[in-house]
XYZ file of C-alpha atoms in Angstrom:
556
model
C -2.758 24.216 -28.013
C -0.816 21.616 -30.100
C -2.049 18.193 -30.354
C 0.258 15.717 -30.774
C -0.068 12.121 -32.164
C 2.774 9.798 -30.539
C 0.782 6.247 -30.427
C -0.729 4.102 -32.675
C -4.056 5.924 -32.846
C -3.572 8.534 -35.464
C -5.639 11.213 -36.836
C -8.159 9.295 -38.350
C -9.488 7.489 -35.700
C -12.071 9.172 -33.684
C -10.967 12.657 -32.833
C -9.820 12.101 -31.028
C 14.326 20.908 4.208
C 15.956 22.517 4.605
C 15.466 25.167 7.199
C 14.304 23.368 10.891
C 11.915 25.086 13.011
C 10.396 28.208 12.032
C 12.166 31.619 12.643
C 9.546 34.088 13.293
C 8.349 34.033 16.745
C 4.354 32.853 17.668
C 3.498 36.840 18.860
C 4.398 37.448 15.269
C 1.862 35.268 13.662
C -1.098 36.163 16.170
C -0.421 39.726 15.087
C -1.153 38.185 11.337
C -4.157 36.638 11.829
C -6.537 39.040 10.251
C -4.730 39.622 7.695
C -4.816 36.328 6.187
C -8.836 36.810 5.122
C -8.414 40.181 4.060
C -5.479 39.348 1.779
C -6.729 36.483 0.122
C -10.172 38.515 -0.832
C -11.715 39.235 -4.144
C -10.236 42.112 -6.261
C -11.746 45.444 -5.520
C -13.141 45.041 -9.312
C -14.555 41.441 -8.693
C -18.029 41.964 -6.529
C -19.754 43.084 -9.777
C -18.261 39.713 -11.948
C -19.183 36.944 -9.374
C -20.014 34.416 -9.534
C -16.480 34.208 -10.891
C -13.933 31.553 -11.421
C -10.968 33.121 -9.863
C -8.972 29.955 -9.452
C -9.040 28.704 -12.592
C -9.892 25.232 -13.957
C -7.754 22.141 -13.867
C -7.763 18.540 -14.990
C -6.001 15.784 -13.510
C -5.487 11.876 -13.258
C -6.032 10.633 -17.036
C -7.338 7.373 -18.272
C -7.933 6.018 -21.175
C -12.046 6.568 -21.224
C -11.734 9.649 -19.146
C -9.926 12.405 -17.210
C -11.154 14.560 -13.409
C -11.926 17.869 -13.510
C -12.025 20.163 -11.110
C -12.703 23.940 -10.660
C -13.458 26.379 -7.888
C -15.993 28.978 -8.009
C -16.691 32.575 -6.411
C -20.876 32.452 -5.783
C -20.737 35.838 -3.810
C -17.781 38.422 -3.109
C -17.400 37.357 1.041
C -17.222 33.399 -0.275
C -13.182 33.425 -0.543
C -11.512 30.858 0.159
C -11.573 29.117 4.075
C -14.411 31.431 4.781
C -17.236 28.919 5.175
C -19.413 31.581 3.754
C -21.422 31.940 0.338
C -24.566 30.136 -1.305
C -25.148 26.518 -2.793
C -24.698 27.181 -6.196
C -25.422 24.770 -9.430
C -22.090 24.594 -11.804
C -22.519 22.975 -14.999
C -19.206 21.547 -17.254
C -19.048 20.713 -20.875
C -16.554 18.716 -22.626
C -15.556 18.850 -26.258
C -13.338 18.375 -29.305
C -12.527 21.804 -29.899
C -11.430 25.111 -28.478
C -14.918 26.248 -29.948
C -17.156 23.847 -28.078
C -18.965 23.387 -31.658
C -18.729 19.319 -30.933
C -19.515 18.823 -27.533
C -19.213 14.806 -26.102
C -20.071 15.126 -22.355
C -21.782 17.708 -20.528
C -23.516 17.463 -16.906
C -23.244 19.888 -13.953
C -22.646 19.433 -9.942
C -23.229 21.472 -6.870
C -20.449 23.953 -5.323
C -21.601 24.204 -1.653
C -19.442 26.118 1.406
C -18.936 22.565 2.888
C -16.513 22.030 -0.503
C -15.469 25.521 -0.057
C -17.305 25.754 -3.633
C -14.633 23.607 -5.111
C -16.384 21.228 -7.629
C -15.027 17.797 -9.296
C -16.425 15.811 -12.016
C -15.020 12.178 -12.713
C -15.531 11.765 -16.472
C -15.904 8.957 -18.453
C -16.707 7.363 -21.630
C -13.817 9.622 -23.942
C -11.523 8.329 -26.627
C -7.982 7.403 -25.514
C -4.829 9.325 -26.675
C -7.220 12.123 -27.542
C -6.749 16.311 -26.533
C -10.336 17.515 -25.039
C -11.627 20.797 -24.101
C -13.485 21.697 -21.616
C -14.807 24.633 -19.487
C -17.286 25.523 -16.262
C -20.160 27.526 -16.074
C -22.110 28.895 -13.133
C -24.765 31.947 -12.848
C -24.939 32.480 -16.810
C -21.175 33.010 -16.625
C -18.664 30.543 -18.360
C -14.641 29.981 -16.986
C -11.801 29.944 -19.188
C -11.142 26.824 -21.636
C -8.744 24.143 -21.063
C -7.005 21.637 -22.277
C -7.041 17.843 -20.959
C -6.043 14.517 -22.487
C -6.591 10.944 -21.972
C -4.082 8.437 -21.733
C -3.577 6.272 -24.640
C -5.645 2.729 -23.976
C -4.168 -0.040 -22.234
C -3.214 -2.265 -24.938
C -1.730 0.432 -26.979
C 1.564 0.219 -28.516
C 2.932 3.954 -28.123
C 5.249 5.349 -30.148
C 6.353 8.410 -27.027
C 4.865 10.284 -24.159
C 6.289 13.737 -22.206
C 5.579 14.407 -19.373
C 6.855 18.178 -17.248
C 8.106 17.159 -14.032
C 8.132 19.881 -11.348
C 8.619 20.307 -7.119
C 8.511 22.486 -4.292
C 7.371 25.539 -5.163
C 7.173 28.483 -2.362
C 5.264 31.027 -3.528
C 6.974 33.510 -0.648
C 10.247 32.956 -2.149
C 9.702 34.001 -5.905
C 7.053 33.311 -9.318
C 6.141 30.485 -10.530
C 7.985 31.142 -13.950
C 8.603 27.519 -14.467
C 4.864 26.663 -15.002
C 4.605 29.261 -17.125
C 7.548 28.252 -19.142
C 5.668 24.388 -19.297
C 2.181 25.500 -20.238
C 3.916 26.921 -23.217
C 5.447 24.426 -24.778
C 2.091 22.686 -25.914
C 3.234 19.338 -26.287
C 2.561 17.744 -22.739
C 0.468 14.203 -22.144
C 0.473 15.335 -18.741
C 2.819 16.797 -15.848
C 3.635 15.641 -12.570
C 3.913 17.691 -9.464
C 6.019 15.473 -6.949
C 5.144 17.476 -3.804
C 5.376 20.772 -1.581
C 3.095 22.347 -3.789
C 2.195 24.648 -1.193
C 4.347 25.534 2.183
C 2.765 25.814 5.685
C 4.719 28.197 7.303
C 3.809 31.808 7.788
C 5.289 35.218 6.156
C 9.043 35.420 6.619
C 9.114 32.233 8.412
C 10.876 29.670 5.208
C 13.562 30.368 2.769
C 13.039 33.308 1.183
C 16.889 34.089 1.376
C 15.713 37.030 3.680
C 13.556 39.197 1.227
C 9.354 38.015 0.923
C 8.614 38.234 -2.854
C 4.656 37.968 -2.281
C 2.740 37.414 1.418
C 1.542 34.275 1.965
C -2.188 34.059 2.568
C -2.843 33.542 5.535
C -0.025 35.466 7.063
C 0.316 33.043 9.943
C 1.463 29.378 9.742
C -1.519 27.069 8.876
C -3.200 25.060 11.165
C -6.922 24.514 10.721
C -8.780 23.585 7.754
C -9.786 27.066 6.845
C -6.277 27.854 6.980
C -5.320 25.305 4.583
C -8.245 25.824 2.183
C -7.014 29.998 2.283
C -3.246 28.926 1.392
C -4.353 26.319 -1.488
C -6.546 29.231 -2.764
C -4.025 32.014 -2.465
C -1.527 29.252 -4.758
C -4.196 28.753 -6.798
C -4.755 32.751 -7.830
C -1.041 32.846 -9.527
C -1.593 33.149 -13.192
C 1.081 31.073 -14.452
C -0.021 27.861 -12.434
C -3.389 28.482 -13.698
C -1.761 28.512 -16.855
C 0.018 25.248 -16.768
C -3.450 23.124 -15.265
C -4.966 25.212 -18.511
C -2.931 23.629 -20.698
C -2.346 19.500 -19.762
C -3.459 17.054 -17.061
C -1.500 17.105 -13.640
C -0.719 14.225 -11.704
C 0.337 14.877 -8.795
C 1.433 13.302 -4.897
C 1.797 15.271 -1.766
C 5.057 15.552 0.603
C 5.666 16.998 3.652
C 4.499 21.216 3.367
C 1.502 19.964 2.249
C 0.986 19.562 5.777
C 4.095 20.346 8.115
C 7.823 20.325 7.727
C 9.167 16.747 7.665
C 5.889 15.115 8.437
C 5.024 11.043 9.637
C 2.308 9.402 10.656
C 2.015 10.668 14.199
C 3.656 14.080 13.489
C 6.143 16.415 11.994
C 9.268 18.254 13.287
C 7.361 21.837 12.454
C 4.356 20.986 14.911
C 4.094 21.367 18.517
C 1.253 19.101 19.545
C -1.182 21.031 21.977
C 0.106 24.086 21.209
C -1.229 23.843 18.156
C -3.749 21.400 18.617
C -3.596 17.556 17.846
C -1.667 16.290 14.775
C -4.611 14.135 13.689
C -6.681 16.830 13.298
C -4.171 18.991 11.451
C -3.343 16.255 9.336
C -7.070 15.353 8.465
C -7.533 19.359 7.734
C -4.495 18.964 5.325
C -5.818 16.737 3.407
C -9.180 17.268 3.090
C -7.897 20.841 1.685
C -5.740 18.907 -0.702
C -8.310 17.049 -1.799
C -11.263 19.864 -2.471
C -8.434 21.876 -4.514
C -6.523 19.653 -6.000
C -7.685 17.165 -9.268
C -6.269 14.044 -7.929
C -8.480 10.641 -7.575
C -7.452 8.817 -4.635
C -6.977 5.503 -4.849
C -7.583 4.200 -1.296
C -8.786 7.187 1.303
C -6.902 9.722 2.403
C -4.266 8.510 0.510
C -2.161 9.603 -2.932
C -0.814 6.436 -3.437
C -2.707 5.358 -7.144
C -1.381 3.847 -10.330
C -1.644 5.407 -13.680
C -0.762 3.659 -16.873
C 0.224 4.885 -20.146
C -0.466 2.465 -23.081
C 2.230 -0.339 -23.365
C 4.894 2.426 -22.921
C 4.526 3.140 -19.146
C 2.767 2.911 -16.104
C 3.294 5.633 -13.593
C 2.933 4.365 -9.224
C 2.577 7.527 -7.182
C 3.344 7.493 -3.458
C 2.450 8.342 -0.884
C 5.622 8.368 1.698
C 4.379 10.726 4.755
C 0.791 8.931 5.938
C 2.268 5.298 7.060
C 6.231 6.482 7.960
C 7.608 5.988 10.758
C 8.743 8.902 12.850
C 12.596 9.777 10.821
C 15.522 9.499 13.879
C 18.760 10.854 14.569
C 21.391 10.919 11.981
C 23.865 8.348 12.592
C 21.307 5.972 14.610
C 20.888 2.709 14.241
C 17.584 2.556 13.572
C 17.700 3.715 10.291
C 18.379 -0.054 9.655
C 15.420 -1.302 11.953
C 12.983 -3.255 9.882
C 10.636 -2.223 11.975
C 10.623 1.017 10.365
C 9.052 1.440 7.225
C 8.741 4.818 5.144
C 6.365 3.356 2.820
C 4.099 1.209 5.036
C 3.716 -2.703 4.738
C 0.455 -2.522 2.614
C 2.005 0.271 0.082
C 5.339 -1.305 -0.139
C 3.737 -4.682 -0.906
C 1.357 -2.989 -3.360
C 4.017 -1.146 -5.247
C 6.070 -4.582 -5.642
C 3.136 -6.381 -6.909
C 2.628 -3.984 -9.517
C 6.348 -3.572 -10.624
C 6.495 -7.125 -10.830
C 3.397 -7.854 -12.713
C 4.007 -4.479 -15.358
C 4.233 -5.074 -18.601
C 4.923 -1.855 -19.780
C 8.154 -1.114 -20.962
C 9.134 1.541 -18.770
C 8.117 1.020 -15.070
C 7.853 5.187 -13.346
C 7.855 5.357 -9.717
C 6.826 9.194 -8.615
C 8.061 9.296 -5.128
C 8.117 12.383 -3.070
C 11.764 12.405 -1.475
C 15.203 10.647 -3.072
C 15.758 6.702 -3.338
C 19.020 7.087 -3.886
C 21.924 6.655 -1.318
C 23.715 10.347 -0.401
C 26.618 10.694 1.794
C 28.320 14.324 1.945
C 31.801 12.748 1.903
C 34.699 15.667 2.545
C 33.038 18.749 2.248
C 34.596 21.803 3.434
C 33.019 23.713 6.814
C 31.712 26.806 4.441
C 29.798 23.965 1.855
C 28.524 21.757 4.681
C 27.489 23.979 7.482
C 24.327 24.992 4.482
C 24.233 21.905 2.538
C 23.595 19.852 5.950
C 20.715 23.318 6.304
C 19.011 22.414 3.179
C 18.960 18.413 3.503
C 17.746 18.352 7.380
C 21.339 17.145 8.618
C 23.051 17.678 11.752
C 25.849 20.547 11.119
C 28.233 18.180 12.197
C 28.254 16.732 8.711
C 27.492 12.980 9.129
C 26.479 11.936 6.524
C 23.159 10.576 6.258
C 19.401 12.617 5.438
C 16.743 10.234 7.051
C 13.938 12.161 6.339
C 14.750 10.255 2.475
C 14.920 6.769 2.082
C 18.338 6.601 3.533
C 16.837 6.785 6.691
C 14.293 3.822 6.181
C 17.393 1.341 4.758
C 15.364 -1.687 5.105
C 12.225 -0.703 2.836
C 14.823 0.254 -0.070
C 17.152 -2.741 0.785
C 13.456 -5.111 0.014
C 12.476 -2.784 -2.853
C 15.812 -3.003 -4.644
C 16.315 -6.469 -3.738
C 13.171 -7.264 -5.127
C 14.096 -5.400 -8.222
C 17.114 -7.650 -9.190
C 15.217 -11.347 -7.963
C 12.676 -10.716 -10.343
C 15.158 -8.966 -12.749
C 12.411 -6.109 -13.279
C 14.188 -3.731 -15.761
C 13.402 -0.132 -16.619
C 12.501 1.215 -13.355
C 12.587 4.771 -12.932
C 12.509 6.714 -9.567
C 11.143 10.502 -10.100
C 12.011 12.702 -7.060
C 11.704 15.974 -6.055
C 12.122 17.428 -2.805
C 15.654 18.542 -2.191
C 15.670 21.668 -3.704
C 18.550 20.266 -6.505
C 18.607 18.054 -9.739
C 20.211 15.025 -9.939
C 20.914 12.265 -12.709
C 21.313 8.810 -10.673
C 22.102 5.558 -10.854
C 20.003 3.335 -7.834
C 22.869 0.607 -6.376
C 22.225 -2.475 -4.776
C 25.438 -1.314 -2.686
C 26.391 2.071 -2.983
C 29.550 1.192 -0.677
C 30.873 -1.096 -3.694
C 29.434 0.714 -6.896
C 30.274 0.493 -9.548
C 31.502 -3.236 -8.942
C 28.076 -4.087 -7.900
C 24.764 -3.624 -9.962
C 22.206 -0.598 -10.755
C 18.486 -1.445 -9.656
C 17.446 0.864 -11.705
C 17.608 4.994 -12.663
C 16.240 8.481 -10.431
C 15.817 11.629 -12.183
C 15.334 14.208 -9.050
C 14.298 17.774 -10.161
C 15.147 20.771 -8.674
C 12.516 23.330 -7.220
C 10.536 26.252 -8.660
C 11.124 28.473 -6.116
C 12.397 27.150 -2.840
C 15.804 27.805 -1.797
C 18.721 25.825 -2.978
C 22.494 26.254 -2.136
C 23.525 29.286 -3.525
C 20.289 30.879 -2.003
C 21.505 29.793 1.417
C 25.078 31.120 0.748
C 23.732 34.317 -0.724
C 26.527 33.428 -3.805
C 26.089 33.884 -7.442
C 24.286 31.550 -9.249
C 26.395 28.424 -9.739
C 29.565 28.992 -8.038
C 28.511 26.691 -5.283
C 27.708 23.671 -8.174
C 30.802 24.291 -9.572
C 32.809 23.880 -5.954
C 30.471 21.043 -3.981
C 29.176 18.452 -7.178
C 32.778 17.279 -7.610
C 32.928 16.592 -4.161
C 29.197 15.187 -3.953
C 29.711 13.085 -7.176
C 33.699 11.787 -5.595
C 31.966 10.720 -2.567
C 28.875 8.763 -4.550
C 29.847 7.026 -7.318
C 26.055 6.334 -8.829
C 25.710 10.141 -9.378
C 26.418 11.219 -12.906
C 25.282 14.611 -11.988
C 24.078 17.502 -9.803
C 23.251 21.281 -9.783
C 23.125 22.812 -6.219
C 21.890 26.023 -7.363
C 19.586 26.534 -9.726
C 15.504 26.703 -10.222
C 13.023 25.290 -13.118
C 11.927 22.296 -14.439
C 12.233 18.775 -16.167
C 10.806 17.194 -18.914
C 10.872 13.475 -19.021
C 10.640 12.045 -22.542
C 9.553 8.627 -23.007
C 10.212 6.164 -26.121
C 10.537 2.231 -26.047
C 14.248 2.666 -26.473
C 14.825 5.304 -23.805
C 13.595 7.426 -20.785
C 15.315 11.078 -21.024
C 14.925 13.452 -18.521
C 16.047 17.220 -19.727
C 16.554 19.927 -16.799
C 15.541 23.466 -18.039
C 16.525 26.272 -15.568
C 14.990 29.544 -14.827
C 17.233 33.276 -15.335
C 15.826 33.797 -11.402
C 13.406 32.989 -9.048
C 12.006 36.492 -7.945
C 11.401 37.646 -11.668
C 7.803 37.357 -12.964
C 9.501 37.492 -16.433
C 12.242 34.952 -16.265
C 13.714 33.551 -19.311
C 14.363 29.436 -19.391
C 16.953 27.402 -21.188
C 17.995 24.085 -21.214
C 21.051 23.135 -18.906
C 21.381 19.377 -19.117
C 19.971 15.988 -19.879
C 20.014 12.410 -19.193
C 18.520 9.207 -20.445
C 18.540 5.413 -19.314
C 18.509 3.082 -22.517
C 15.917 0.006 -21.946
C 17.613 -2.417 -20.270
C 20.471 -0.782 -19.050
C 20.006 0.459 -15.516
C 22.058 3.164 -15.728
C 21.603 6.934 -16.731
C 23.504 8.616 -19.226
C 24.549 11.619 -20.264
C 23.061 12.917 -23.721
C 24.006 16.440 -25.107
C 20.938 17.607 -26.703
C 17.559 17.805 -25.652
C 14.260 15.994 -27.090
């Protein structure tokens, strides 16, 4: 991998929604439960190898003196995933300066037990900021593949630039993961952020696969119990090209709502019938434990995603965590969207996420938040355009125009953010979204109702998905001849967005530099192609101080 020097430290110093309820009926699934096991078990040529690291290695959460690890390993062929079965067995990491592992700085080693189903996690410390590490696992004489991991640059560090991939919702039913592929080859990451729906719930056929199933899910059935959740994280974690991009830079990374059910809150979500499928606490508490075994992320308070990273005197990074504390999301076109009462955030986040915008002094303030900030109203769309655009976002057919499963269904918890934004004139904020299945270059208004006569807040970059269906997937029309029809009519109707692409898959790439945030959009040739080619379609930046995104014609 390339190592890149973009702070003061140089070379010298030490080395350094879319579809509602599911489709399939229940006598389907049943039918699919045993094949969920069998599907997601070793490869006929894998008894002899174990123990084996079939999931690959991944690092995660960076700070200055140190980065988490994490790993997942095979002891015996019948331990797969969600099985509960398989021996204790010792796993031993090793950290160094080179690809070699001829200057090792940390070693140690943990236990992988059935209770963790054998995932492992070390927290190190005591590393050099702004510095590339490798590092590898080893369990049963048998070592895992190398990887790459870097620390963040240290606190009081003036740095020169940082990149960061930016990625969402990625359905493994509905096509390959090319765009991880495409980011684990560029080389030149500090880190990249997943911003949710890194796995689905549902079961085969069930979610947007525009009517053809590219690969099974494992298990076959929607997930419910913790071994179901533990199977699907390991089936996501077998595809070669994620394993790829955790190989090659640090994730960072919050949940949203098919982490645990479609358009999830605090007591619930609209894709789970409570006794039918047991209680929502204890599907919720399976999610997340699963989450938290396979995924290298460091919570901050339990149970929770909601953390803060920072970056040197460049950045700081709050990740949210917008489905634990929300209130249940109501009705388009009630009320209560405006009831302060309602909170998608919760008091204690909300309050912790102004404290720490206001007392930032970074230059550039990132906010990773799982669904869009921004104000959306469909406007005038014709009935062919808004009968599957109102599909995707969660909104009544009737075309009102409101998505409160976002932010504009919470009003009052942006109203105080924003508001709180301009009293303390807090520049440089920067929302980054995923979710929705589209990118987006915003502007965030104080009033989207007068805008552009009243002021910016501050700038979203929302990225579209890897694989999960977007507009012309729903239409079953060629790739970006709904864009080319519905954006006008999107961007007419909201004046604060500069841009959007209805259609397309891939990626972003957010660029950092004390006189600019860029974000530039890369999409895939297709979804369903293991191969697909990637190009760059588009980019915008926000210059410090500005507020407002703008369009740039080349990328960084």
């Amino acid at each position: 991998m390339t190592s890149r020097y973009r702070s003061s430290e140089t070379a010298d110093s030490p080395v350094f929604r879319f579809p509602r309820r599911r489709t399939v009926v229940k006598a389907t699934a049943a039918a699919a439960v045993l094949a969920g096991p069998l599907a997601a078990s070793l490869p006929a040529d894998a008894a002899a190898a174990v123990p084996a690291f079939l999931h690959g290695v991944a690092s995660g959460d960076p700070l200055p003196d140190g980065v988490l690890l994490w790993t997942r390993v095979t002891p015996t062929p019948e331990a797969i995933p969600g099985s509960g079965l398989g021996p204790d067995v010792e796993v031993g990491w090793t950290v160094a300066r080179d690809m070699a592992f001829t200057t090792v700085v940390a070693k140690g080693s943990t236990v992988a037990t059935a209770a963790s189903d054998h995932t492992v996690k070390a927290d190190i410390r005591g590393l050099e900021p702004a510095t590339d590490y490798w590092f590898r696992f080893s369990a049963g004489g048998k070592d895992s593949p190398a990887a790459r991991t870097r620390t963040a640059p240290a606190a009081g560090a003036a740095v020169a630039g940082l990149r960061f991939g930016v990625v969402s919702c990625a359905n493994w039913e509905a096509g390959h993961f090319a765009a991880y592929r495409h980011l684990a080859a560029r080389g030149d990451l500090d880190a990249w952020l997943h911003l949710g729906d890194y796995i689905y719930e549902y079961g085969t056929g069930e979610y947007g696969t525009r009517g053809t199933v590219v690969r099974p899910h494992a298990p076959a059935h929607e997930i419910l119990t913790l071994a179901d959740y533990r199977t699907r994280h390991g089936r996501y974690k077998s595809d070669p090209d994620l394993q790829a991009l955790h190989a090659a830079a640090p994730v960072i990374a919050i949940w949203d709502d098919h982490e645990f059910a479609n358009d999830a809150w605090s007591g619930g979500a609209e894709n789970h019938t409570e006794g039918a499928e047991g209680t929502w606490a204890a599907r919720q508490a399976a999610a997340k434990q699963a989450y938290f075994e396979w995924m290298p992320v460091r919570p901050a308070i339990a149970g929770t995603t909601y953390r803060r990273l920072r970056f040197g005197k460049l950045a700081d990074l709050s990740l949210l965590d917008l489905r634990t504390f929300r209130s249940q999301q109501v009705p388009v076109g009630n009320g209560q969207v405006d009831d302060p009462d309602r909170t998608i955030t919760g008091r204690a986040q909300l309050d912790w996420l102004k404290a720490g915008l206001t007392s930032s002094d970074t230059t550039w303030r990132l906010v990773g938040t799982s669904v869009m900030v921004s104000p959306f109203a469909l406007g005038s769309l014709s009935a062919d355009l808004l009968k599957p655009l109102a599909k995707l976002l969660g909104l009544p057919q009737e075309g009102l125009a409101l998505n409160t499963d976002q932010w504009d269904g919470y009003t009052d918890d942006r109203r105080e953010l924003l508001a709180h934004l301009r009293a303390n004139a807090i520049r440089n904020t920067v929302f980054l979204t995923g979710d929705i299945h589209m990118a987006w270059a915003n502007d965030v208004p104080v009033d989207a109702g007068t805008y552009p006569l009243s002021p910016s807040a501050a700038t979203e970059f929302v990225v579209t998905s890897v694989t999960s269906d977007n507009l012309d997937d729903i239409l079953k029309a060629p790739e970006g001849s709904v864009s080319a029809v519905a954006a006008p009519v999107i961007q007419a109707a909201n004046r604060h967005v500069h841009w959007v692409d209805t259609d397309r898959h891939g990626y972003g790439v957010l660029d950092l530099t004390a006189e600019r945030a860029q974000m530039d959009y890369y999409v895939l040739s297709g979804r369903t192609d293991p191969n697909a080619a990637s190009s760059w379609a588009r980019s915008y930046r926000t210059r410090s101080g500005t507020q407002k995104a703008e369009r740039t014609y080349d990328p960084v």
